PDB file of C-alpha atoms in Angstrom:
ATOM      1  CA  ILE A  17       0.000   0.000   0.000  1.00  0.00           C
ATOM      2  CA  ASP A  18       1.309   3.457  -0.872  1.00  0.00           C
ATOM      3  CA  PRO A  19       1.810   5.328   2.460  1.00  0.00           C
ATOM      4  CA  HIS A  20       1.273   8.631   0.667  1.00  0.00           C
ATOM      5  CA  MET A  21      -2.392   7.752   0.215  1.00  0.00           C
ATOM      6  CA  PHE A  22      -2.943   8.512   3.895  1.00  0.00           C
ATOM      7  CA  LEU A  23      -1.603  12.075   3.851  1.00  0.00           C
ATOM      8  CA  HIS A  24      -4.058  14.468   5.451  1.00  0.00           C
ATOM      9  CA  PHE A  25      -5.758  17.123   3.323  1.00  0.00           C
ATOM     10  CA  LEU A  26      -6.445  20.640   4.481  1.00  0.00           C
ATOM     11  CA  PRO A  27     -10.116  21.662   4.381  1.00  0.00           C
ATOM     12  CA  ASP A  28      -9.944  23.195   0.855  1.00  0.00           C
ATOM     13  CA  ASP A  29      -7.345  20.812  -0.608  1.00  0.00           C
ATOM     14  CA  TYR A  30     -10.010  18.654  -2.257  1.00  0.00           C
ATOM     15  CA  ARG A  31     -10.636  21.418  -4.804  1.00  0.00           C
ATOM     16  CA  ALA A  32      -7.128  21.138  -6.184  1.00  0.00           C
ATOM     17  CA  HIS A  33      -7.194  17.335  -6.031  1.00  0.00           C
ATOM     18  CA  THR A  34      -9.328  16.759  -9.136  1.00  0.00           C
ATOM     19  CA  SER A  35      -7.535  13.937 -10.907  1.00  0.00           C
ATOM     20  CA  CYS A  36      -5.395  10.914 -10.154  1.00  0.00           C
ATOM     21  CA  ILE A  37      -2.125   9.832 -11.725  1.00  0.00           C
ATOM     22  CA  SER A  38      -0.899   6.371 -12.551  1.00  0.00           C
ATOM     23  CA  GLU A  39       1.901   4.721 -10.560  1.00  0.00           C
ATOM     24  CA  ALA A  40       4.055   4.827 -13.686  1.00  0.00           C
ATOM     25  CA  GLU A  41       3.644   8.606 -13.917  1.00  0.00           C
ATOM     26  CA  ARG A  42       4.181   9.011 -10.145  1.00  0.00           C
ATOM     27  CA  TYR A  43       7.406   7.040  -9.847  1.00  0.00           C
ATOM     28  CA  GLU A  44       8.950   7.385 -13.320  1.00  0.00           C
ATOM     29  CA  LYS A  45       8.415  11.166 -13.347  1.00  0.00           C
ATOM     30  CA  THR A  46      10.763  12.687 -15.959  1.00  0.00           C
ATOM     31  CA  ILE A  47      11.205   9.448 -17.885  1.00  0.00           C
ATOM     32  CA  TYR A  48       7.465   8.783 -18.049  1.00  0.00           C
ATOM     33  CA  LYS A  49       6.359   8.639 -21.705  1.00  0.00           C
ATOM     34  CA  GLY A  50       2.604   8.272 -21.333  1.00  0.00           C
ATOM     35  CA  PRO A  51       0.058  11.058 -21.928  1.00  0.00           C
ATOM     36  CA  ARG A  52       0.233  13.864 -19.394  1.00  0.00           C
ATOM     37  CA  LYS A  53      -2.519  16.094 -18.109  1.00  0.00           C
ATOM     38  CA  ASN A  54      -3.653  18.797 -20.590  1.00  0.00           C
ATOM     39  CA  ASP A  55      -1.422  17.383 -23.320  1.00  0.00           C
ATOM     40  CA  THR A  56      -3.778  17.777 -26.335  1.00  0.00           C
ATOM     41  CA  LYS A  57      -1.217  18.370 -29.064  1.00  0.00           C
ATOM     42  CA  GLY A  58      -1.818  16.349 -32.194  1.00  0.00           C
ATOM     43  CA  ARG A  59      -5.134  14.837 -31.118  1.00  0.00           C
ATOM     44  CA  LYS A  60      -8.814  15.693 -31.040  1.00  0.00           C
ATOM     45  CA  LEU A  61     -10.144  17.106 -27.770  1.00  0.00           C
ATOM     46  CA  THR A  62     -12.520  14.977 -25.738  1.00  0.00           C
ATOM     47  CA  PRO A  63     -15.958  16.512 -24.975  1.00  0.00           C
ATOM     48  CA  GLN A  64     -14.807  17.218 -21.398  1.00  0.00           C
ATOM     49  CA  GLU A  65     -11.595  18.894 -22.582  1.00  0.00           C
ATOM     50  CA  SER A  66     -13.611  21.024 -25.024  1.00  0.00           C
ATOM     51  CA  TRP A  67     -15.929  22.043 -22.171  1.00  0.00           C
ATOM     52  CA  MET A  68     -13.008  22.992 -19.935  1.00  0.00           C
ATOM     53  CA  GLU A  69     -11.521  24.976 -22.808  1.00  0.00           C
ATOM     54  CA  ILE A  70     -14.784  26.932 -23.060  1.00  0.00           C
ATOM     55  CA  ILE A  71     -14.669  27.645 -19.297  1.00  0.00           C
ATOM     56  CA  ASN A  72     -11.094  28.936 -19.604  1.00  0.00           C
ATOM     57  CA  GLU A  73     -11.924  31.041 -22.660  1.00  0.00           C
ATOM     58  CA  SER A  74     -14.989  32.518 -20.939  1.00  0.00           C
ATOM     59  CA  LEU A  75     -12.658  34.467 -18.650  1.00  0.00           C
ATOM     60  CA  THR A  76     -12.456  37.363 -21.089  1.00  0.00           C
ATOM     61  CA  SER A  77     -13.128  41.064 -20.905  1.00  0.00           C
ATOM     62  CA  SER A  78     -16.790  40.324 -21.651  1.00  0.00           C
ATOM     63  CA  CYS A  79     -17.071  38.237 -18.504  1.00  0.00           C
ATOM     64  CA  PRO A  80     -19.242  39.967 -15.859  1.00  0.00           C
ATOM     65  CA  PRO A  81     -17.055  40.985 -12.867  1.00  0.00           C
ATOM     66  CA  SER A  82     -19.502  39.259 -10.495  1.00  0.00           C
ATOM     67  CA  LEU A  83     -18.785  35.896 -12.192  1.00  0.00           C
ATOM     68  CA  SER A  84     -15.040  36.286 -12.718  1.00  0.00           C
ATOM     69  CA  SER A  85     -13.904  34.724  -9.434  1.00  0.00           C
ATOM     70  CA  HIS A  86     -16.333  31.802  -9.779  1.00  0.00           C
ATOM     71  CA  LEU A  87     -15.185  31.061 -13.321  1.00  0.00           C
ATOM     72  CA  GLN A  88     -11.583  31.311 -12.194  1.00  0.00           C
ATOM     73  CA  ASN A  89     -12.242  28.651  -9.566  1.00  0.00           C
ATOM     74  CA  LEU A  90     -14.056  26.435 -12.079  1.00  0.00           C
ATOM     75  CA  SER A  91     -11.184  26.714 -14.571  1.00  0.00           C
ATOM     76  CA  SER A  92      -8.844  25.207 -11.964  1.00  0.00           C
ATOM     77  CA  LEU A  93     -10.983  22.054 -11.821  1.00  0.00           C
ATOM     78  CA  ASP A  94     -11.073  19.244 -14.364  1.00  0.00           C
ATOM     79  CA  ASN A  95     -14.338  17.512 -13.614  1.00  0.00           C
ATOM     80  CA  VAL A  96     -16.894  20.269 -14.214  1.00  0.00           C
ATOM     81  CA  PRO A  97     -20.155  18.644 -15.456  1.00  0.00           C
ATOM     82  CA  ARG A  98     -21.447  19.533 -18.925  1.00  0.00           C
ATOM     83  CA  LYS A  99     -25.151  19.030 -18.131  1.00  0.00           C
ATOM     84  CA  GLU A 100     -27.074  21.730 -16.316  1.00  0.00           C
ATOM     85  CA  LYS A 101     -28.523  19.680 -13.438  1.00  0.00           C
ATOM     86  CA  ALA A 102     -25.184  18.087 -12.560  1.00  0.00           C
ATOM     87  CA  PHE A 103     -23.436  21.437 -13.073  1.00  0.00           C
ATOM     88  CA  ARG A 104     -25.740  23.198 -10.608  1.00  0.00           C
ATOM     89  CA  ASN A 105     -25.084  20.592  -7.893  1.00  0.00           C
ATOM     90  CA  PHE A 106     -21.349  20.687  -8.597  1.00  0.00           C
ATOM     91  CA  ALA A 107     -21.167  24.497  -8.540  1.00  0.00           C
ATOM     92  CA  SER A 108     -23.212  24.660  -5.352  1.00  0.00           C
ATOM     93  CA  ASN A 109     -20.813  22.302  -3.541  1.00  0.00           C
ATOM     94  CA  SER A 110     -17.492  23.315  -5.115  1.00  0.00           C
ATOM     95  CA  LEU A 111     -18.052  27.078  -5.143  1.00  0.00           C
ATOM     96  CA  GLY A 112     -20.117  27.250  -1.956  1.00  0.00           C
ATOM     97  CA  LEU A 113     -23.032  28.867  -3.768  1.00  0.00           C
ATOM     98  CA  ARG A 114     -26.167  28.110  -1.768  1.00  0.00           C
ATOM     99  CA  GLY A 115     -29.498  29.713  -1.061  1.00  0.00           C
ATOM    100  CA  GLN A 116     -31.410  32.070  -3.333  1.00  0.00           C
ATOM    101  CA  SER A 117     -28.425  34.308  -4.131  1.00  0.00           C
ATOM    102  CA  GLY A 118     -26.239  31.259  -4.801  1.00  0.00           C
ATOM    103  CA  ASP A 119     -28.876  29.820  -7.095  1.00  0.00           C
ATOM    104  CA  ALA A 120     -29.035  33.081  -9.046  1.00  0.00           C
ATOM    105  CA  ALA A 121     -25.237  33.148  -9.365  1.00  0.00           C
ATOM    106  CA  ILE A 122     -25.158  29.554 -10.682  1.00  0.00           C
ATOM    107  CA  THR A 123     -27.846  30.434 -13.248  1.00  0.00           C
ATOM    108  CA  SER A 124     -25.785  33.417 -14.446  1.00  0.00           C
ATOM    109  CA  ILE A 125     -22.625  31.287 -14.663  1.00  0.00           C
ATOM    110  CA  TRP A 126     -24.416  28.583 -16.650  1.00  0.00           C
ATOM    111  CA  LYS A 127     -25.962  31.093 -19.091  1.00  0.00           C
ATOM    112  CA  HIS A 128     -22.568  32.754 -19.581  1.00  0.00           C
ATOM    113  CA  LEU A 129     -20.905  29.399 -20.356  1.00  0.00           C
ATOM    114  CA  ILE A 130     -23.681  28.304 -22.739  1.00  0.00           C
ATOM    115  CA  SER A 131     -23.413  31.627 -24.567  1.00  0.00           C
ATOM    116  CA  ALA A 132     -19.639  31.174 -24.833  1.00  0.00           C
ATOM    117  CA  ARG A 133     -20.125  27.620 -26.159  1.00  0.00           C
ATOM    118  CA  GLN A 134     -22.597  28.796 -28.826  1.00  0.00           C
ATOM    119  CA  GLU A 135     -20.214  31.542 -29.952  1.00  0.00           C
ATOM    120  CA  LYS A 136     -17.388  29.011 -30.190  1.00  0.00           C
ATOM    121  CA  LEU A 137     -19.519  26.621 -32.261  1.00  0.00           C
ATOM    122  CA  LYS A 138     -20.597  29.466 -34.561  1.00  0.00           C
ATOM    123  CA  ALA A 139     -16.985  30.558 -35.057  1.00  0.00           C
ATOM    124  CA  LYS A 140     -15.973  26.956 -35.826  1.00  0.00           C
ATOM    125  CA  GLU A 141     -18.780  26.576 -38.400  1.00  0.00           C
ATOM    126  CA  GLU A 142     -17.795  29.848 -40.092  1.00  0.00           C
ATOM    127  CA  GLN A 143     -14.156  28.753 -40.181  1.00  0.00           C
ATOM    128  CA  GLU A 144     -15.060  25.374 -41.717  1.00  0.00           C
ATOM    129  CA  LYS A 145     -17.290  27.124 -44.275  1.00  0.00           C
ATOM    130  CA  ALA A 146     -14.479  29.535 -45.210  1.00  0.00           C
ATOM    131  CA  GLN A 147     -12.022  26.625 -45.553  1.00  0.00           C
ATOM    132  CA  LYS A 148     -14.481  24.725 -47.760  1.00  0.00           C
ATOM    133  CA  GLU A 149     -15.032  27.764 -49.999  1.00  0.00           C
ATOM    134  CA  ALA A 150     -11.277  28.378 -50.223  1.00  0.00           C
ATOM    135  CA  LYS A 151     -10.749  24.741 -51.217  1.00  0.00           C
ATOM    136  CA  GLU A 152     -13.473  24.941 -53.885  1.00  0.00           C
ATOM    137  CA  ASN A 153     -12.047  28.188 -55.266  1.00  0.00           C
ATOM    138  CA  SER A 154      -8.573  26.681 -55.428  1.00  0.00           C
ATOM    139  CA  THR A 155      -9.755  23.731 -57.560  1.00  0.00           C
ATOM    140  CA  PRO A 156      -7.679  23.939 -60.728  1.00  0.00           C
ATOM    141  CA  THR A 157      -9.613  24.902 -63.855  1.00  0.00           C
ATOM    142  CA  LYS A 158      -8.887  23.640 -67.313  1.00  0.00           C
ATOM    143  CA  THR A 159      -5.769  25.143 -68.853  1.00  0.00           C
ATOM    144  CA  ASP A 160      -5.806  26.599 -72.360  1.00  0.00           C
ATOM    145  CA  LYS A 161      -4.002  23.498 -73.564  1.00  0.00           C
ATOM    146  CA  GLU A 162      -6.627  21.196 -72.027  1.00  0.00           C
ATOM    147  CA  GLU A 163      -9.447  23.277 -73.536  1.00  0.00           C
ATOM    148  CA  ASP A 164      -7.762  23.182 -76.956  1.00  0.00           C
ATOM    149  CA  THR A 165      -7.388  19.404 -76.677  1.00  0.00           C
ATOM    150  CA  SER A 166     -11.057  19.034 -75.684  1.00  0.00           C
ATOM    151  CA  SER A 167     -12.154  21.282 -78.557  1.00  0.00           C
ATOM    152  CA  SER A 168      -9.967  19.369 -80.991  1.00  0.00           C
ATOM    153  CA  THR A 169     -11.391  16.028 -79.821  1.00  0.00           C
ATOM    154  CA  THR A 170     -14.966  17.296 -80.317  1.00  0.00           C
ATOM    155  CA  LYS A 171     -14.091  18.639 -83.763  1.00  0.00           C
ATOM    156  CA  ASN A 172     -12.525  15.341 -84.799  1.00  0.00           C
ATOM    157  CA  SER A 173     -15.559  13.438 -83.517  1.00  0.00           C
ATOM    158  CA  ASN A 174     -17.930  15.632 -85.552  1.00  0.00           C
ATOM    159  CA  GLU A 175     -15.798  15.270 -88.658  1.00  0.00           C
ATOM    160  CA  GLN A 176     -15.826  11.500 -88.269  1.00  0.00           C
ATOM    161  CA  LYS A 177     -19.642  11.510 -88.017  1.00  0.00           C
ATOM    162  CA  ILE A 178     -19.913  13.616 -91.179  1.00  0.00           C
ATOM    163  CA  GLU A 179     -17.508  11.347 -93.078  1.00  0.00           C
ATOM    164  CA  LYS A 180     -19.414   8.263 -91.919  1.00  0.00           C
ATOM    165  CA  SER A 181     -22.713   9.818 -93.044  1.00  0.00           C
ATOM    166  CA  LYS A 182     -21.250  10.653 -96.477  1.00  0.00           C
ATOM    167  CA  SER A 183     -19.902   7.126 -96.799  1.00  0.00           C
ATOM    168  CA  LYS A 184     -23.308   5.623 -95.980  1.00  0.00           C
ATOM    169  CA  LYS A 185     -25.038   7.879 -98.509  1.00  0.00           C
ATOM    170  CA  LYS A 186     -22.518   6.949-101.181  1.00  0.00           C
ATOM    171  CA  SER A 187     -23.114   3.257-100.481  1.00  0.00           C
ATOM    172  CA  ALA A 188     -26.885   3.809-100.604  1.00  0.00           C
ATOM    173  CA  VAL A 189     -26.651   5.541-104.015  1.00  0.00           C
ATOM    174  CA  LYS A 190     -24.577   2.696-105.369  1.00  0.00           C
ATOM    175  CA  ALA A 191     -26.918  -0.004-103.956  1.00  0.00           C
ATOM    176  CA  MET A 192     -30.075   1.746-105.218  1.00  0.00           C
ATOM    177  CA  LYS A 193     -28.715   2.237-108.748  1.00  0.00           C
ATOM    178  CA  LYS A 194     -27.529  -1.372-108.879  1.00  0.00           C
ATOM    179  CA  ALA A 195     -30.937  -2.708-107.760  1.00  0.00           C
ATOM    180  CA  LEU A 196     -32.877  -0.455-110.174  1.00  0.00           C
ATOM    181  CA  LYS A 197     -30.666  -1.348-113.146  1.00  0.00           C
ATOM    182  CA  LYS A 198     -31.484  -5.037-112.644  1.00  0.00           C
ATOM    183  CA  ALA A 199     -35.216  -4.397-112.174  1.00  0.00           C
ATOM    184  CA  PRO A 200     -37.751  -4.594-115.050  1.00  0.00           C
ATOM    185  CA  SER A 201     -38.189  -1.156-116.611  1.00  0.00           C
ATOM    186  CA  LYS A 202     -35.525  -0.026-114.128  1.00  0.00           C
ATOM    187  CA  GLN A 203     -38.128   0.646-111.448  1.00  0.00           C
ATOM    188  CA  LEU A 204     -39.189  -0.899-108.134  1.00  0.00           C
ATOM    189  CA  LYS A 205     -41.668  -0.357-105.357  1.00  0.00           C
ATOM    190  CA  VAL A 206     -40.197   1.562-102.409  1.00  0.00           C
ATOM    191  CA  LYS A 207     -40.523  -1.398-100.033  1.00  0.00           C
ATOM    192  CA  GLU A 208     -38.838  -3.805-102.501  1.00  0.00           C
ATOM    193  CA  LEU A 209     -36.013  -1.370-103.112  1.00  0.00           C
ATOM    194  CA  ARG A 210     -35.571  -0.830 -99.402  1.00  0.00           C
ATOM    195  CA  LYS A 211     -35.120  -4.561 -98.782  1.00  0.00           C
ATOM    196  CA  LEU A 212     -32.460  -4.798-101.507  1.00  0.00           C
ATOM    197  CA  VAL A 213     -30.612  -1.725-100.242  1.00  0.00           C
ATOM    198  CA  LYS A 214     -30.743  -2.911 -96.633  1.00  0.00           C
ATOM    199  CA  ALA A 215     -28.790  -6.033 -97.577  1.00  0.00           C
ATOM    200  CA  GLN A 216     -26.041  -3.884 -99.088  1.00  0.00           C
ATOM    201  CA  ILE A 217     -25.458  -1.167 -96.467  1.00  0.00           C
ATOM    202  CA  GLU A 218     -25.245  -0.725 -92.684  1.00  0.00           C
ATOM    203  CA  ALA A 219     -28.188   1.026 -91.112  1.00  0.00           C
ATOM    204  CA  LYS A 220     -29.094   1.198 -87.400  1.00  0.00           C
ATOM    205  CA  ASP A 221     -32.826   0.797 -88.016  1.00  0.00           C
ATOM    206  CA  LYS A 222     -35.684   1.160 -90.484  1.00  0.00           C
ATOM    207  CA  ASP A 223     -36.023   4.904 -89.886  1.00  0.00           C
ATOM    208  CA  GLU A 224     -32.366   5.565 -90.662  1.00  0.00           C
ATOM    209  CA  LEU A 225     -32.675   3.576 -93.897  1.00  0.00           C
ATOM    210  CA  LYS A 226     -35.834   5.503 -94.880  1.00  0.00           C
ATOM    211  CA  ASN A 227     -34.121   8.848 -94.239  1.00  0.00           C
ATOM    212  CA  LEU A 228     -31.034   7.748 -96.148  1.00  0.00           C
ATOM    213  CA  MET A 229     -33.040   6.693 -99.207  1.00  0.00           C
ATOM    214  CA  ALA A 230     -35.137   9.871 -99.087  1.00  0.00           C
ATOM    215  CA  ASP A 231     -31.928  11.929 -99.036  1.00  0.00           C
ATOM    216  CA  VAL A 232     -30.589  10.038-102.063  1.00  0.00           C
ATOM    217  CA  ILE A 233     -33.830  10.556-104.011  1.00  0.00           C
ATOM    218  CA  ALA A 234     -33.818  14.277-103.142  1.00  0.00           C
ATOM    219  CA  THR A 235     -30.223  14.856-104.288  1.00  0.00           C
ATOM    220  CA  GLU A 236     -29.617  12.299-107.093  1.00  0.00           C
ATOM    221  CA  LYS A 237     -31.066  13.513-110.412  1.00  0.00           C
ATOM    222  CA  SER A 238     -30.943  10.006-111.929  1.00  0.00           C
ATOM    223  CA  ILE A 239     -33.218   8.528-109.243  1.00  0.00           C
ATOM    224  CA  ILE A 240     -36.776   9.773-108.939  1.00  0.00           C
ATOM    225  CA  ALA A 241     -39.818   8.729-106.910  1.00  0.00           C
ATOM    226  CA  GLU A 242     -43.323   8.623-108.350  1.00  0.00           C
ATOM    227  CA  GLY A 243     -45.715   7.757-105.536  1.00  0.00           C
ATOM    228  CA  LYS A 244     -44.679   4.342-104.251  1.00  0.00           C
ATOM    229  CA  ILE A 245     -42.439   3.660-107.260  1.00  0.00           C
ATOM    230  CA  VAL A 246     -38.748   4.545-107.530  1.00  0.00           C
ATOM    231  CA  ARG A 247     -37.293   4.768-111.046  1.00  0.00           C
ATOM    232  CA  LEU A 248     -33.766   5.043-112.444  1.00  0.00           C
ATOM    233  CA  ILE A 249     -33.307   7.494-115.311  1.00  0.00           C
ATOM    234  CA  ILE A 250     -30.345   6.888-117.624  1.00  0.00           C
TER     235      ILE A 250
END
C-alpha cells in the first residue's frame, strides 16, 4: 500500500485534487512517456476537454465581474459537469453557492458558459465554411491546352460523323442504282427497293434507312420517286 495515500488534506485541498495519476507517472516522473494532463497536441479534444476549454476562454473582458472569481475557480478544476442539473449541484458544492443568491449566481454562470459555447460553435462553423469555400475556389480549372485538346477532340468526332454519313449515302446511291438497273423497266416499289438496299449497307434501323433513301432521291437527279415507285433514269 502506498503510504502517501494517507496524507491528510487541508479543508480546501479537495478542490485542487481533481484527478489521479498512474503509478508509472508518479514514480517514473521525468522518464514517463505516457500522456500527461492537458497534453492535447496532435489529437482531437474529448468533450470534457472542449468544455473545460470553453470555461477557460470565458474568462475574457466580456465576462461579468460578479462571475469572474467563480469562473476562475471552475477553470482550476477538471471535472466540471457539462449538463445543467449536474453542473448546478457541482457548482453549489465546489463554489459554496447556496441559497437564493447562490442559485441566481449559478444560473448566471451557466448562461454565460452556454453563450460562450454557442459563440465558439458558430466561429468553428464559419471557419469550416471559409475553408471549404477556399478549397473549392482553389480547384484547378482547365488550362488553355486542355481546352484546346477538348475542342480538338470534339471537332474530330464531328468530322468523323460527317464522313461516316457521307460514306453511308454513297453506299446507298450505289446499292439503289444497282438494284434499279437489274429491275424490269428499271423501277421498283419503295418497299422492294428498301429490302435490296438494306442487304447492301449498314443502317441502325428502319427509320435511318428511310431517311437515307429519301436523301438520295432528293439529291440524285438520276433517281426519282413517283408515288410508291422509284425509277432510275439513264
